[in-house]
């Protein structure tokens, strides 16, 4: 299988956005440094039609070499620890796995 994209939409609990972003930014940097199969990890703030950030919403856009790299990413101790850190901060998490089309 070729490169995979993972887009994850998060909704944070009120008042948890700043802490969540700090954790995600640290995680993204570590992924890019420590995981050779992770080629992109961007943290995004969705905007409404007026161009204002949608409250309590964050997205992550990641790119992996292949399925094996995604499996390796999810097997890291860092990724496993995120579940415990995220639980008190999130209302929802919606991952969308994507294939690249030519």
PDB file of C-alpha atoms in Angstrom:
ATOM      1  CA  UNK A   1       0.000   0.000   0.000  1.00  0.00           C
ATOM      2  CA  UNK A   2       1.150   3.510  -0.734  1.00  0.00           C
ATOM      3  CA  UNK A   3       1.217   6.573   1.489  1.00  0.00           C
ATOM      4  CA  UNK A   4      -1.664   7.070   3.910  1.00  0.00           C
ATOM      5  CA  UNK A   5      -3.176  10.252   5.259  1.00  0.00           C
ATOM      6  CA  UNK A   6      -4.809  10.383   8.663  1.00  0.00           C
ATOM      7  CA  UNK A   7      -7.026  13.340   9.492  1.00  0.00           C
ATOM      8  CA  UNK A   8      -8.340  13.495  13.046  1.00  0.00           C
ATOM      9  CA  UNK A   9     -11.003  15.916  14.216  1.00  0.00           C
ATOM     10  CA  UNK A  10     -11.036  16.714  17.926  1.00  0.00           C
ATOM     11  CA  UNK A  11     -13.554  18.557  20.061  1.00  0.00           C
ATOM     12  CA  UNK A  12     -12.133  19.682  23.379  1.00  0.00           C
ATOM     13  CA  UNK A  13     -14.051  20.296  26.549  1.00  0.00           C
ATOM     14  CA  UNK A  14     -14.605  23.979  27.373  1.00  0.00           C
ATOM     15  CA  UNK A  15     -11.431  25.430  28.886  1.00  0.00           C
ATOM     16  CA  UNK A  16      -9.231  22.515  27.743  1.00  0.00           C
ATOM     17  CA  UNK A  17      -8.088  23.844  24.358  1.00  0.00           C
ATOM     18  CA  UNK A  18      -4.781  25.416  25.446  1.00  0.00           C
ATOM     19  CA  UNK A  19      -3.654  22.300  27.336  1.00  0.00           C
ATOM     20  CA  UNK A  20      -4.743  20.024  24.493  1.00  0.00           C
ATOM     21  CA  UNK A  21      -2.845  22.086  21.915  1.00  0.00           C
ATOM     22  CA  UNK A  22       0.332  21.989  24.016  1.00  0.00           C
ATOM     23  CA  UNK A  23       0.150  18.190  24.235  1.00  0.00           C
ATOM     24  CA  UNK A  24      -0.599  17.828  20.516  1.00  0.00           C
ATOM     25  CA  UNK A  25       2.200  20.166  19.425  1.00  0.00           C
ATOM     26  CA  UNK A  26       4.701  18.243  21.541  1.00  0.00           C
ATOM     27  CA  UNK A  27       3.411  14.941  20.166  1.00  0.00           C
ATOM     28  CA  UNK A  28       3.587  16.168  16.560  1.00  0.00           C
ATOM     29  CA  UNK A  29       7.196  17.309  16.941  1.00  0.00           C
ATOM     30  CA  UNK A  30       8.190  14.000  18.545  1.00  0.00           C
ATOM     31  CA  UNK A  31       6.518  12.003  15.764  1.00  0.00           C
ATOM     32  CA  UNK A  32       8.421  13.859  13.070  1.00  0.00           C
ATOM     33  CA  UNK A  33      11.749  13.403  14.876  1.00  0.00           C
ATOM     34  CA  UNK A  34      11.352   9.843  16.176  1.00  0.00           C
ATOM     35  CA  UNK A  35       9.258   8.110  13.493  1.00  0.00           C
ATOM     36  CA  UNK A  36      10.866   7.776  10.058  1.00  0.00           C
ATOM     37  CA  UNK A  37       7.521   6.670   8.571  1.00  0.00           C
ATOM     38  CA  UNK A  38       5.742   9.873   9.675  1.00  0.00           C
ATOM     39  CA  UNK A  39       6.273  12.501   6.978  1.00  0.00           C
ATOM     40  CA  UNK A  40       3.760  15.150   8.028  1.00  0.00           C
ATOM     41  CA  UNK A  41       2.010  16.041  11.262  1.00  0.00           C
ATOM     42  CA  UNK A  42       0.193  19.361  11.170  1.00  0.00           C
ATOM     43  CA  UNK A  43      -2.078  20.775  13.859  1.00  0.00           C
ATOM     44  CA  UNK A  44      -4.932  22.840  12.416  1.00  0.00           C
ATOM     45  CA  UNK A  45      -7.677  25.101  13.785  1.00  0.00           C
ATOM     46  CA  UNK A  46     -10.897  24.850  11.727  1.00  0.00           C
ATOM     47  CA  UNK A  47     -12.449  28.214  10.844  1.00  0.00           C
ATOM     48  CA  UNK A  48     -16.069  29.229  10.456  1.00  0.00           C
ATOM     49  CA  UNK A  49     -17.366  31.058   7.375  1.00  0.00           C
ATOM     50  CA  UNK A  50     -16.278  34.394   8.873  1.00  0.00           C
ATOM     51  CA  UNK A  51     -12.704  33.179   9.264  1.00  0.00           C
ATOM     52  CA  UNK A  52     -12.916  32.848  13.054  1.00  0.00           C
ATOM     53  CA  UNK A  53     -11.638  29.713  14.829  1.00  0.00           C
ATOM     54  CA  UNK A  54     -14.433  27.289  15.667  1.00  0.00           C
ATOM     55  CA  UNK A  55     -14.455  27.043  19.469  1.00  0.00           C
ATOM     56  CA  UNK A  56     -12.975  23.893  20.971  1.00  0.00           C
ATOM     57  CA  UNK A  57     -12.112  22.351  17.575  1.00  0.00           C
ATOM     58  CA  UNK A  58      -8.724  21.088  16.433  1.00  0.00           C
ATOM     59  CA  UNK A  59      -7.645  18.880  13.551  1.00  0.00           C
ATOM     60  CA  UNK A  60      -4.512  16.892  12.949  1.00  0.00           C
ATOM     61  CA  UNK A  61      -3.304  16.083   9.433  1.00  0.00           C
ATOM     62  CA  UNK A  62      -0.735  13.308   9.292  1.00  0.00           C
ATOM     63  CA  UNK A  63       0.993  11.442   6.467  1.00  0.00           C
ATOM     64  CA  UNK A  64       2.619   8.032   6.772  1.00  0.00           C
ATOM     65  CA  UNK A  65       4.786   6.037   4.382  1.00  0.00           C
ATOM     66  CA  UNK A  66       2.393   3.091   4.501  1.00  0.00           C
ATOM     67  CA  UNK A  67       0.175   0.973   6.766  1.00  0.00           C
ATOM     68  CA  UNK A  68       3.217  -0.425   8.607  1.00  0.00           C
ATOM     69  CA  UNK A  69       4.338   3.097   9.529  1.00  0.00           C
ATOM     70  CA  UNK A  70       0.861   3.907  10.868  1.00  0.00           C
ATOM     71  CA  UNK A  71       0.854   0.704  12.924  1.00  0.00           C
ATOM     72  CA  UNK A  72       4.312   1.573  14.275  1.00  0.00           C
ATOM     73  CA  UNK A  73       3.072   5.088  15.137  1.00  0.00           C
ATOM     74  CA  UNK A  74       0.162   3.701  17.134  1.00  0.00           C
ATOM     75  CA  UNK A  75       2.439   1.236  18.920  1.00  0.00           C
ATOM     76  CA  UNK A  76       4.744   3.882  20.407  1.00  0.00           C
ATOM     77  CA  UNK A  77       4.628   4.382  24.175  1.00  0.00           C
ATOM     78  CA  UNK A  78       4.021   8.082  23.525  1.00  0.00           C
ATOM     79  CA  UNK A  79       0.869   7.394  21.498  1.00  0.00           C
ATOM     80  CA  UNK A  80      -0.372   4.911  24.085  1.00  0.00           C
ATOM     81  CA  UNK A  81       0.083   7.508  26.852  1.00  0.00           C
ATOM     82  CA  UNK A  82      -1.945  10.094  24.939  1.00  0.00           C
ATOM     83  CA  UNK A  83      -5.211   8.279  25.623  1.00  0.00           C
ATOM     84  CA  UNK A  84      -4.844   8.935  29.337  1.00  0.00           C
ATOM     85  CA  UNK A  85      -3.892  12.564  28.779  1.00  0.00           C
ATOM     86  CA  UNK A  86      -6.725  13.176  26.311  1.00  0.00           C
ATOM     87  CA  UNK A  87      -9.549  11.561  28.266  1.00  0.00           C
ATOM     88  CA  UNK A  88     -10.180  14.510  30.626  1.00  0.00           C
ATOM     89  CA  UNK A  89      -9.700  17.061  27.802  1.00  0.00           C
ATOM     90  CA  UNK A  90     -11.853  15.739  24.946  1.00  0.00           C
ATOM     91  CA  UNK A  91     -15.514  15.465  24.131  1.00  0.00           C
ATOM     92  CA  UNK A  92     -14.831  13.586  20.893  1.00  0.00           C
ATOM     93  CA  UNK A  93     -12.123  12.279  18.567  1.00  0.00           C
ATOM     94  CA  UNK A  94     -12.919  11.294  14.986  1.00  0.00           C
ATOM     95  CA  UNK A  95     -10.120   9.724  12.927  1.00  0.00           C
ATOM     96  CA  UNK A  96     -10.457   9.473   9.144  1.00  0.00           C
ATOM     97  CA  UNK A  97      -7.933   7.294   7.307  1.00  0.00           C
ATOM     98  CA  UNK A  98      -7.361   8.265   3.678  1.00  0.00           C
ATOM     99  CA  UNK A  99      -5.569   6.921   0.647  1.00  0.00           C
ATOM    100  CA  UNK A 100      -3.857   9.243  -1.808  1.00  0.00           C
ATOM    101  CA  UNK A 101      -5.292   9.316  -5.320  1.00  0.00           C
ATOM    102  CA  UNK A 102      -3.245  10.051  -8.411  1.00  0.00           C
TER     103      UNK A 102
END
